[in-house]
mmCIF file with all atom_site columns, C-alpha atoms in Angstrom:
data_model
loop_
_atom_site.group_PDB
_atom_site.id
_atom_site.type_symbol
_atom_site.label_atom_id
_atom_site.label_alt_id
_atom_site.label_comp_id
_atom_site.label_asym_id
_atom_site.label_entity_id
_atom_site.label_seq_id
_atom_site.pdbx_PDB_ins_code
_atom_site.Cartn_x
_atom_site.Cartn_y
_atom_site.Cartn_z
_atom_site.occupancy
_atom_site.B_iso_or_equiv
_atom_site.pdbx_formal_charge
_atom_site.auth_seq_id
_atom_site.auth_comp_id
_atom_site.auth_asym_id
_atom_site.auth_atom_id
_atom_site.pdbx_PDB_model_num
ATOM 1   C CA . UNK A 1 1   ? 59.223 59.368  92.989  1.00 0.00 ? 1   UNK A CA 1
ATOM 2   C CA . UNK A 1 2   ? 56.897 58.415  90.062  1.00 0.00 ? 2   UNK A CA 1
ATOM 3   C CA . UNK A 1 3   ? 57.468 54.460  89.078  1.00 0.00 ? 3   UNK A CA 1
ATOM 4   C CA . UNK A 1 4   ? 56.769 52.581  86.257  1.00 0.00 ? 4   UNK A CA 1
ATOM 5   C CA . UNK A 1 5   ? 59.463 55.040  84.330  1.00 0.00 ? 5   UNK A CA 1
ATOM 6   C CA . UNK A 1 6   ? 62.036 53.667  81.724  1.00 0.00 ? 6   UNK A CA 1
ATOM 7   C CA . UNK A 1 7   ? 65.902 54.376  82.728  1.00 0.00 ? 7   UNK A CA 1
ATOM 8   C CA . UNK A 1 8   ? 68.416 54.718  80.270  1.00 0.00 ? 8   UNK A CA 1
ATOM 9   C CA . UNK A 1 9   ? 70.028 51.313  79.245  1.00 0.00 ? 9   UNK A CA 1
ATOM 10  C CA . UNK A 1 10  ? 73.291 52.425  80.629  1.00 0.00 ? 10  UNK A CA 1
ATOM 11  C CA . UNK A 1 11  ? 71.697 53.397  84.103  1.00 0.00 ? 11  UNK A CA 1
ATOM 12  C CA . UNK A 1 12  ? 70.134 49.492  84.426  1.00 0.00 ? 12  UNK A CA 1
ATOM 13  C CA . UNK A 1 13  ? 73.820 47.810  83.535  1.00 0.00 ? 13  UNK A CA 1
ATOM 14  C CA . UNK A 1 14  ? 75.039 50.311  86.033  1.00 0.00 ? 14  UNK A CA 1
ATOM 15  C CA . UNK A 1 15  ? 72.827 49.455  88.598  1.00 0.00 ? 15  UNK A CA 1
ATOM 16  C CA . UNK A 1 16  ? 73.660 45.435  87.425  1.00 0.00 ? 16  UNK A CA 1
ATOM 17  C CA . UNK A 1 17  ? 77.699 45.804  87.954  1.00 0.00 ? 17  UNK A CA 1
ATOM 18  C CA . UNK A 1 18  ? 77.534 49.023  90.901  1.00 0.00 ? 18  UNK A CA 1
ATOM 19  C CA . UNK A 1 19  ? 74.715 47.200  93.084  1.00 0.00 ? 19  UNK A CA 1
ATOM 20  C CA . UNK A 1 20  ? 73.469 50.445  93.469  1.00 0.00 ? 20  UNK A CA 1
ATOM 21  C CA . UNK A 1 21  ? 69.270 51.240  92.965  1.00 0.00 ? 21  UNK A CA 1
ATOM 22  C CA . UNK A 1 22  ? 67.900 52.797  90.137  1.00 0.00 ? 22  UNK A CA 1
ATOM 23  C CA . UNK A 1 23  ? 66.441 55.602  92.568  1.00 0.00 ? 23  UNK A CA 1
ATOM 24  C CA . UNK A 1 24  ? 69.878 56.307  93.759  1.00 0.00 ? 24  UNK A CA 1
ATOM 25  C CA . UNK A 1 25  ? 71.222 56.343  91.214  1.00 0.00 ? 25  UNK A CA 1
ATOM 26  C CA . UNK A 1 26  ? 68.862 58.938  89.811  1.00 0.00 ? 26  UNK A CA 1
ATOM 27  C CA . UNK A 1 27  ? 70.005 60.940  92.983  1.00 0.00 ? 27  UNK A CA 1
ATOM 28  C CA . UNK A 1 28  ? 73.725 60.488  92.373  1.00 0.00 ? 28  UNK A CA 1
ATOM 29  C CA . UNK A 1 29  ? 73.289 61.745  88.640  1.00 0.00 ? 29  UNK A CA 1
ATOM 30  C CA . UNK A 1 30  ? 71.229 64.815  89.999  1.00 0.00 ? 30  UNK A CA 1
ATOM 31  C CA . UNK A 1 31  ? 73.751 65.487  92.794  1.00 0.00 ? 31  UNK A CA 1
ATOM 32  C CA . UNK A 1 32  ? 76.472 65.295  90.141  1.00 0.00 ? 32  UNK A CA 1
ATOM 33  C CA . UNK A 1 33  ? 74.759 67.985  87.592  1.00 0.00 ? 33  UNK A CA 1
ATOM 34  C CA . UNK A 1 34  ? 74.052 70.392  90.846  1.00 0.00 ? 34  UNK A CA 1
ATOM 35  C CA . UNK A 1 35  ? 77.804 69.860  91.012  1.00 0.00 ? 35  UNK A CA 1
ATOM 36  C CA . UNK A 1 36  ? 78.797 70.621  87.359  1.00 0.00 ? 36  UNK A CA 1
ATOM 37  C CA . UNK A 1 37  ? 76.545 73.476  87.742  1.00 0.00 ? 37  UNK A CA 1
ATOM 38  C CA . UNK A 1 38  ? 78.353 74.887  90.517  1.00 0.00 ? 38  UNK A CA 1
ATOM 39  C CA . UNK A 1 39  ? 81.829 74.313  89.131  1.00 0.00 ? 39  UNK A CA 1
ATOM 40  C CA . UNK A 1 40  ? 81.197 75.688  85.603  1.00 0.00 ? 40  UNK A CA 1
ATOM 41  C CA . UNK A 1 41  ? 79.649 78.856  87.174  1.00 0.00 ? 41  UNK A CA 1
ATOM 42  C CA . UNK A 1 42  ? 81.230 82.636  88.248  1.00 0.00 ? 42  UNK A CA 1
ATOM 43  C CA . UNK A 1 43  ? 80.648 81.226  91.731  1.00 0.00 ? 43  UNK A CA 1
ATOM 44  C CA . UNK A 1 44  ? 82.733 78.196  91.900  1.00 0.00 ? 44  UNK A CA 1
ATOM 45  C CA . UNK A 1 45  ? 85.544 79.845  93.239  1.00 0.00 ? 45  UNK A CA 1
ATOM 46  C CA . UNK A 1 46  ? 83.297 80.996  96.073  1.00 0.00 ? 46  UNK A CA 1
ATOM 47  C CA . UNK A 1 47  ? 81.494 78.347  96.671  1.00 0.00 ? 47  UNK A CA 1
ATOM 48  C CA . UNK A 1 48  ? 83.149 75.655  99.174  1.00 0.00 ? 48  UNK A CA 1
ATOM 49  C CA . UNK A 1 49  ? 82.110 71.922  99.690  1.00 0.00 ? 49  UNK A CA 1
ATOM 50  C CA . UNK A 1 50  ? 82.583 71.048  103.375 1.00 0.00 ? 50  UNK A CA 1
ATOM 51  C CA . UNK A 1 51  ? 81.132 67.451  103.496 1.00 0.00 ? 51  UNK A CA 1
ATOM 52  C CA . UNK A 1 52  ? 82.338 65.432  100.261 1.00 0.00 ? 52  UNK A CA 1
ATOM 53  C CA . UNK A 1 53  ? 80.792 62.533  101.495 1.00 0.00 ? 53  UNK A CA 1
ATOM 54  C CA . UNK A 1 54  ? 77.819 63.307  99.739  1.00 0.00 ? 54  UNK A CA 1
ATOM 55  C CA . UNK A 1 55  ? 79.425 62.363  96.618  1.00 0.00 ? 55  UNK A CA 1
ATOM 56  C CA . UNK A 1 56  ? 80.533 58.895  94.906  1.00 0.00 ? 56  UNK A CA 1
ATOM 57  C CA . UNK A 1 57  ? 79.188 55.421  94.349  1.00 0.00 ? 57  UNK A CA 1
ATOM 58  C CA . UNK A 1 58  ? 79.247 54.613  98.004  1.00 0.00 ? 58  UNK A CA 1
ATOM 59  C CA . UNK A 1 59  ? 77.300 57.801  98.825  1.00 0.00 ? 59  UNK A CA 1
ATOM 60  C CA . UNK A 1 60  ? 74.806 56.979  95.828  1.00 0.00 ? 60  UNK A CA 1
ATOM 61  C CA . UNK A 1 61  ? 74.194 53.297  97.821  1.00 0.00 ? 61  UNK A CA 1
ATOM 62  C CA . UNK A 1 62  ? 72.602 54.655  101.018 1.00 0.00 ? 62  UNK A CA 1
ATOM 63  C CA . UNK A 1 63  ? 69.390 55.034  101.773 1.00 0.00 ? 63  UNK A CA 1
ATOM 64  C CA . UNK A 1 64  ? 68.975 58.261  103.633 1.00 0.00 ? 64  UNK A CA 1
ATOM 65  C CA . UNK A 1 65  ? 70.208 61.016  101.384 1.00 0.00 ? 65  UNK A CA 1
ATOM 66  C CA . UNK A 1 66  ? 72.544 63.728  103.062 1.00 0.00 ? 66  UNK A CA 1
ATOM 67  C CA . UNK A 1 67  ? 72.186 67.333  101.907 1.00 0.00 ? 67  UNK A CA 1
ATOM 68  C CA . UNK A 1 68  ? 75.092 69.054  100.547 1.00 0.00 ? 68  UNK A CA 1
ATOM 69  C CA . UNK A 1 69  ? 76.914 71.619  102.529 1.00 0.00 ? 69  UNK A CA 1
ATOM 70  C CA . UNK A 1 70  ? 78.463 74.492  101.051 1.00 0.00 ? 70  UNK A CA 1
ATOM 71  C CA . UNK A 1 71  ? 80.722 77.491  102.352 1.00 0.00 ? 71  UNK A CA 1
ATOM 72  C CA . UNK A 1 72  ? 80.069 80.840  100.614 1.00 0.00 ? 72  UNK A CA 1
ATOM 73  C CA . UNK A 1 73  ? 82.989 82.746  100.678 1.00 0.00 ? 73  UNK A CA 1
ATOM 74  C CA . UNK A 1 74  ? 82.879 86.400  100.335 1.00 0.00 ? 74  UNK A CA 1
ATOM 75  C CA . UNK A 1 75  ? 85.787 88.463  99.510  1.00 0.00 ? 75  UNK A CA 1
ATOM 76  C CA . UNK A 1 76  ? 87.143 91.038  101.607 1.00 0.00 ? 76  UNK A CA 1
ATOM 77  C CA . UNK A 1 77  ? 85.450 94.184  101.737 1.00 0.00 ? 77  UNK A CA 1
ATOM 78  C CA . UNK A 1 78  ? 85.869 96.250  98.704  1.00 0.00 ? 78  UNK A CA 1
ATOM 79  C CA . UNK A 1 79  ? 84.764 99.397  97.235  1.00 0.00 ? 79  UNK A CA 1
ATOM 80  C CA . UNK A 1 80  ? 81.052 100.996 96.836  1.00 0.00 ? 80  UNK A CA 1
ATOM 81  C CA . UNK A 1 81  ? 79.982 99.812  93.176  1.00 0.00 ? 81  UNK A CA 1
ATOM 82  C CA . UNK A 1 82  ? 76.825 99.861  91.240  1.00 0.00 ? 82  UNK A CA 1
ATOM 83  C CA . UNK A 1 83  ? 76.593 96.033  90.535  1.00 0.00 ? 83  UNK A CA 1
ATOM 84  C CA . UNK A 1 84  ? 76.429 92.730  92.289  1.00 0.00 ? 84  UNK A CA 1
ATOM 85  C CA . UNK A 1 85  ? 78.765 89.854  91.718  1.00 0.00 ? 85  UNK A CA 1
ATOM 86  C CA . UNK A 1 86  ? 79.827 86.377  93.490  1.00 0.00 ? 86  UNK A CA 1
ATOM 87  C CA . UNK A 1 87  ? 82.017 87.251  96.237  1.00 0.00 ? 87  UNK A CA 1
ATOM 88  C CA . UNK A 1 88  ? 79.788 90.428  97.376  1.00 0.00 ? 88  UNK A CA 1
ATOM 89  C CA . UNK A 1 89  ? 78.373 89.681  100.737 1.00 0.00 ? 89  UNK A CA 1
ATOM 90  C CA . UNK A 1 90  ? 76.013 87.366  101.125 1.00 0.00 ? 90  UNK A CA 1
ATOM 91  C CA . UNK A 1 91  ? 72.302 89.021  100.540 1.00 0.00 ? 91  UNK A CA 1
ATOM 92  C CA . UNK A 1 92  ? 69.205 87.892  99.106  1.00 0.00 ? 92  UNK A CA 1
ATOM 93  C CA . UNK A 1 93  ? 70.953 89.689  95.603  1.00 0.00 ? 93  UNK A CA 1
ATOM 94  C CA . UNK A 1 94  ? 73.750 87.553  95.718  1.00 0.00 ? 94  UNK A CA 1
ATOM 95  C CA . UNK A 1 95  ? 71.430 84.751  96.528  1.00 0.00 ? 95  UNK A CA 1
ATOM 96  C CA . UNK A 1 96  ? 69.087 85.409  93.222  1.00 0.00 ? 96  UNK A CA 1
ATOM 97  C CA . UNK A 1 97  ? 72.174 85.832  91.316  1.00 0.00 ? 97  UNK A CA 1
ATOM 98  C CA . UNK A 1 98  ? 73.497 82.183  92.168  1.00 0.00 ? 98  UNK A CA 1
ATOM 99  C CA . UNK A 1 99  ? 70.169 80.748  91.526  1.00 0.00 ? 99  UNK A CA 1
ATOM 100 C CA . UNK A 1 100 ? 69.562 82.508  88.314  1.00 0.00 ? 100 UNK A CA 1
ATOM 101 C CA . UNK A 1 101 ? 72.752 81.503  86.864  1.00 0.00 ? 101 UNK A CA 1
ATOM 102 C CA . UNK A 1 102 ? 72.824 77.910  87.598  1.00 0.00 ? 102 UNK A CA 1
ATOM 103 C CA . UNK A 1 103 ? 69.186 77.209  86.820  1.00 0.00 ? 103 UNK A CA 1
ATOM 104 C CA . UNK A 1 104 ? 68.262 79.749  83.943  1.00 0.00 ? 104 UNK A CA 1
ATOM 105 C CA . UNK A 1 105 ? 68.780 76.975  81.147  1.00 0.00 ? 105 UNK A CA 1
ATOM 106 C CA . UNK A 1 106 ? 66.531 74.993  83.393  1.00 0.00 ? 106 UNK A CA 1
ATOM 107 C CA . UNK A 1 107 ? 63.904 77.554  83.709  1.00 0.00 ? 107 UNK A CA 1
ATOM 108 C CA . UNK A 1 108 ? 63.981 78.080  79.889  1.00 0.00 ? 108 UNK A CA 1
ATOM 109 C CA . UNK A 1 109 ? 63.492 74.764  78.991  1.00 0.00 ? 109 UNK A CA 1
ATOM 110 C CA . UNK A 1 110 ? 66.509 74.244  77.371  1.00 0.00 ? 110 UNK A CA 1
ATOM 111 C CA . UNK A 1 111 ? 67.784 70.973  79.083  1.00 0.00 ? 111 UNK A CA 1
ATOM 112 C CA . UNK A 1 112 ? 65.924 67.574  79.998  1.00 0.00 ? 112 UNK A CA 1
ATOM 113 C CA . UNK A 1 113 ? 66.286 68.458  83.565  1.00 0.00 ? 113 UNK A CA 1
ATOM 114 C CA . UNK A 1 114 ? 63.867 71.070  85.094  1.00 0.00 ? 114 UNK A CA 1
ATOM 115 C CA . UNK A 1 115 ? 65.175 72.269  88.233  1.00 0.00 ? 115 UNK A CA 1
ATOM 116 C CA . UNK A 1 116 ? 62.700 74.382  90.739  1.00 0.00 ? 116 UNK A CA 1
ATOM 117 C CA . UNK A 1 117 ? 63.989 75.810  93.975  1.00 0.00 ? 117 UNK A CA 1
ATOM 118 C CA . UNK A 1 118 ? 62.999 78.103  96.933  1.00 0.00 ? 118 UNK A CA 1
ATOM 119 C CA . UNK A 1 119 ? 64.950 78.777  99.677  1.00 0.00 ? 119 UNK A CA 1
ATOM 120 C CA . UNK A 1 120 ? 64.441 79.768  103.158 1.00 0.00 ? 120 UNK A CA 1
ATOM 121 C CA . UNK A 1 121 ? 66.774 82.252  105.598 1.00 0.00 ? 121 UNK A CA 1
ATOM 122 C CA . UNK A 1 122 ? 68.256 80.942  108.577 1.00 0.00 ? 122 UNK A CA 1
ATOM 123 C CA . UNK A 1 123 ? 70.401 82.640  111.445 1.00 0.00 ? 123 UNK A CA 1
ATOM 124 C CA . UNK A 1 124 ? 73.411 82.110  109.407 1.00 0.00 ? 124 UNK A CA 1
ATOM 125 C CA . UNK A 1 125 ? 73.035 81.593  105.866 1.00 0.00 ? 125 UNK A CA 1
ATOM 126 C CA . UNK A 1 126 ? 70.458 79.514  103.661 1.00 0.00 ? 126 UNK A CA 1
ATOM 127 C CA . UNK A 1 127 ? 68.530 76.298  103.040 1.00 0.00 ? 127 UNK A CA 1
ATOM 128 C CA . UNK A 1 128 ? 67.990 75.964  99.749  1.00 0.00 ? 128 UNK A CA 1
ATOM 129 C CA . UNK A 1 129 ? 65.642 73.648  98.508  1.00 0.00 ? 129 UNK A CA 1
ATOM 130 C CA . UNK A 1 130 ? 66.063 72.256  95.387  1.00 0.00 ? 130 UNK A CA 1
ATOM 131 C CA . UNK A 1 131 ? 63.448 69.977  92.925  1.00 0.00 ? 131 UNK A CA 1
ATOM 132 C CA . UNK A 1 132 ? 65.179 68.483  90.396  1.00 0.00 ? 132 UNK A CA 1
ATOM 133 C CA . UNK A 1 133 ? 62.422 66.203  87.221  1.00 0.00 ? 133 UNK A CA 1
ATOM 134 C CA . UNK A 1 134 ? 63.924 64.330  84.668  1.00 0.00 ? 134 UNK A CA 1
ATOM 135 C CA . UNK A 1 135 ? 61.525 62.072  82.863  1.00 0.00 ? 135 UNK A CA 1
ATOM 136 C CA . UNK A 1 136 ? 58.476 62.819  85.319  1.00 0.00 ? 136 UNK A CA 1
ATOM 137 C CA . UNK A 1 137 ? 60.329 61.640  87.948  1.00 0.00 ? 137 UNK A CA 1
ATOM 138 C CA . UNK A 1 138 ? 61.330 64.102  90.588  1.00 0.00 ? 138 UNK A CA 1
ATOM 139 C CA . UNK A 1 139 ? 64.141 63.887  92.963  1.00 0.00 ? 139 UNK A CA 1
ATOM 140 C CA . UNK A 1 140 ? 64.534 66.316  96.215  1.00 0.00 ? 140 UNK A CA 1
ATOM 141 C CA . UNK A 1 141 ? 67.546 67.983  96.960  1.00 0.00 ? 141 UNK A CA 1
ATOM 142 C CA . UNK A 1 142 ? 68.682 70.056  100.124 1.00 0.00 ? 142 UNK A CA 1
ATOM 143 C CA . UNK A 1 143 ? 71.651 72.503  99.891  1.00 0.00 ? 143 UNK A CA 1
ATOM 144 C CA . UNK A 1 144 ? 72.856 74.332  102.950 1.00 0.00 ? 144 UNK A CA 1
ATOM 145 C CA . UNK A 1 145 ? 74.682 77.526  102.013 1.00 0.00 ? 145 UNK A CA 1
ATOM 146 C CA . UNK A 1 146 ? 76.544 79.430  105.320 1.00 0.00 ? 146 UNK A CA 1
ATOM 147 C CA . UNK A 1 147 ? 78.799 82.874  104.418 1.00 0.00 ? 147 UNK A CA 1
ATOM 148 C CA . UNK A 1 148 ? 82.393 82.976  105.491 1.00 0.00 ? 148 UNK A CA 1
ATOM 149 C CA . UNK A 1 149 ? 84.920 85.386  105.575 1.00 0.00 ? 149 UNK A CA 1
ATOM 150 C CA . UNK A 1 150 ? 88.317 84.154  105.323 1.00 0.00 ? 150 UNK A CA 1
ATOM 151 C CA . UNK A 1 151 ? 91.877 84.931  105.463 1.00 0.00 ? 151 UNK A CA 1
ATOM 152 C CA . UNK A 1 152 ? 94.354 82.358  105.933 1.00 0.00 ? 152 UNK A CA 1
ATOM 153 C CA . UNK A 1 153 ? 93.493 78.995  105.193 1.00 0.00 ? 153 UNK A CA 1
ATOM 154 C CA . UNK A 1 154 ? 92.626 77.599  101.418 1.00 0.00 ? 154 UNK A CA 1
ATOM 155 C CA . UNK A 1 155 ? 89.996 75.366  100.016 1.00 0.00 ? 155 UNK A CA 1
ATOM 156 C CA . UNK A 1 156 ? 92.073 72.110  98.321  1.00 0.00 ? 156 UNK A CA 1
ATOM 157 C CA . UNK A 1 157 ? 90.593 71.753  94.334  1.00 0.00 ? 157 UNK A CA 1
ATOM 158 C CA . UNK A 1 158 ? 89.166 68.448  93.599  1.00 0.00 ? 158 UNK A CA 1
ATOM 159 C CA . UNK A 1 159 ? 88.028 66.378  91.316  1.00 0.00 ? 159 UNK A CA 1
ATOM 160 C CA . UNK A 1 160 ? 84.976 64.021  90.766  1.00 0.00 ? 160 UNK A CA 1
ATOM 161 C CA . UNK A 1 161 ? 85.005 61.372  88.507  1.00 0.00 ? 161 UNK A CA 1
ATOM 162 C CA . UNK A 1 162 ? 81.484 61.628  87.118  1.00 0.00 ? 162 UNK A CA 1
ATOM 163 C CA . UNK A 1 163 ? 79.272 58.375  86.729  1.00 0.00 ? 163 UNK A CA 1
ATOM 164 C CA . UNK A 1 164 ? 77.182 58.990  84.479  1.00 0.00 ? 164 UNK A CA 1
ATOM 165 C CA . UNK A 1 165 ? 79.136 60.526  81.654  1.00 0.00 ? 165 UNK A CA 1
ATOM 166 C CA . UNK A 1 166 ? 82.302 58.503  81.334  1.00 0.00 ? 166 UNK A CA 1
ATOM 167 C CA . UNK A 1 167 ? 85.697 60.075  81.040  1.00 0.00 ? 167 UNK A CA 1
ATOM 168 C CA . UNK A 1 168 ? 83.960 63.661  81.879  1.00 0.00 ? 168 UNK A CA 1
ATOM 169 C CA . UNK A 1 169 ? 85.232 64.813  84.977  1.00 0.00 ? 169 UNK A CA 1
ATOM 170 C CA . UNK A 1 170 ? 83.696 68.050  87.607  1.00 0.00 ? 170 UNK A CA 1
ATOM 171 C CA . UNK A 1 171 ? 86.730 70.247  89.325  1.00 0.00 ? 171 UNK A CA 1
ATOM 172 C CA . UNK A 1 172 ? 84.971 71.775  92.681  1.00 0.00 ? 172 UNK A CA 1
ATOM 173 C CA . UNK A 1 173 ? 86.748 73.580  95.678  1.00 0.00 ? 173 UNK A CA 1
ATOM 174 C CA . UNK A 1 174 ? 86.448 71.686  99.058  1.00 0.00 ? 174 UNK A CA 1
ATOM 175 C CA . UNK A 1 175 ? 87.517 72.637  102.572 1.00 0.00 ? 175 UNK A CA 1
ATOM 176 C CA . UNK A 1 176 ? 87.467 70.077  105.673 1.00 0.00 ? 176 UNK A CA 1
ATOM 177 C CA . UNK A 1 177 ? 84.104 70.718  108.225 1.00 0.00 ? 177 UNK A CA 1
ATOM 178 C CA . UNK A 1 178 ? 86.477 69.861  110.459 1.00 0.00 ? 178 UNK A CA 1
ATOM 179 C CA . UNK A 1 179 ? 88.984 73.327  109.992 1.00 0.00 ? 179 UNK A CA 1
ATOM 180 C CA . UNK A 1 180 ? 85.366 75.163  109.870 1.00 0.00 ? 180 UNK A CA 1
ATOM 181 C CA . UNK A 1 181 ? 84.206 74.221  113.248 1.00 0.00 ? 181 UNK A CA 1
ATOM 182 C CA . UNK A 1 182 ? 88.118 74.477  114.359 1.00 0.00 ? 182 UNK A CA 1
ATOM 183 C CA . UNK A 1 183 ? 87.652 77.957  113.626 1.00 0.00 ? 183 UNK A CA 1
ATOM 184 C CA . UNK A 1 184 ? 83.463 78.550  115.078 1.00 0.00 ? 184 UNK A CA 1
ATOM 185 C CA . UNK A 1 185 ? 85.059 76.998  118.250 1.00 0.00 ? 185 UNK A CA 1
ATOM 186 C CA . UNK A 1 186 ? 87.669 79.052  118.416 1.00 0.00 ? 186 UNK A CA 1
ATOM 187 C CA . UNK A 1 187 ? 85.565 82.156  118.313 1.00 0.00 ? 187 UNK A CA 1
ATOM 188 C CA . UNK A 1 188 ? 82.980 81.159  120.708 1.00 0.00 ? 188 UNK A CA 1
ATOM 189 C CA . UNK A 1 189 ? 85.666 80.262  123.293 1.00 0.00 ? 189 UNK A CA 1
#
């Protein structure tokens, strides 16, 4: 992370009266926009937060950074069409699609954030690796992204109080790790 940059005035009182670090805080804020991102996009009803602790003041404090964790959830099969659209299984399309839509304003240079990314496949699902600047300062983010196909059980709606833009909230979907490895358990056994 580059030093020697000036925060916004707000961001110093809020490190004064939090007790949390300017660099985390810078983390928190670009944690929070990934979040907005998500939730104002066509895939935020697919697109399931399984470890919540990643997000808050006391998440912003620590030191080692946890990367986010997010079901995809695909709908049940349906009919042969000609286009692609969140739900679809999980591909590389459906992949480009996500990453187009929450970063094209980014890519365009229409926002003071610039957001690069990459991903790599796993066994089950993606890494995504995400590079967030914001007044030459960059800050690292990791996103797991694992399909699902469900029936049955349903993600509980949140919301997060956002930080950094007072009385602004971010409505997300979350479902409990615990129910997800309830269920991998299950069908291993």
């Amino acid at each position: 992370m580059k030093l020697g940059i000036d925060f916004p005035d707000s961001w110093k009182e809020k490190t004064k009266k939090e007790g949390i670090p300017l660099t985390d805080l810078l983390y928190g804020y670009v944690v929070e926009d990934l979040m907005l991102r998500i939730s104002t996009s066509s895939f935020r009803e697919h697109l399931w937060l399984t470890n919540e602790r990643v997000l808050g003041e006391d998440a912003y404090r620590k030191t080692s950074k946890e990367s986010l964790e997010l079901l995809y959830v695909e709908k049940k099969k349906t009919f042969a069409k000609t286009s692609i659209e969140p739900g679809d299984v999980f591909s590389e399309k459906i992949i480009n699609l996500l990453t187009d839509e929450l970063f094209e304003k980014s890519a365009n240079g229409q926002e003071e954030k610039n957001w690069t990314y990459k991903y790599e496949e796993k066994d089950v699902g993606i890494v995504l690796l995400l590079n967030c600047t914001y007044r030459e300062m960059q800050v690292p983010v990791t996103v797991h992204i694992n399909p699902i196909t469900f029936s049955g059980q349903q993600p509980q709606k949140k919301t997060l109080s956002l930080l950094f833009e007072q009385r602004k909230t971010c409505e997300y979907y979350a479902y409990s790790k615990e129910y997800v490895f309830a269920v991998k358990f299950c069908k291993t056994s």
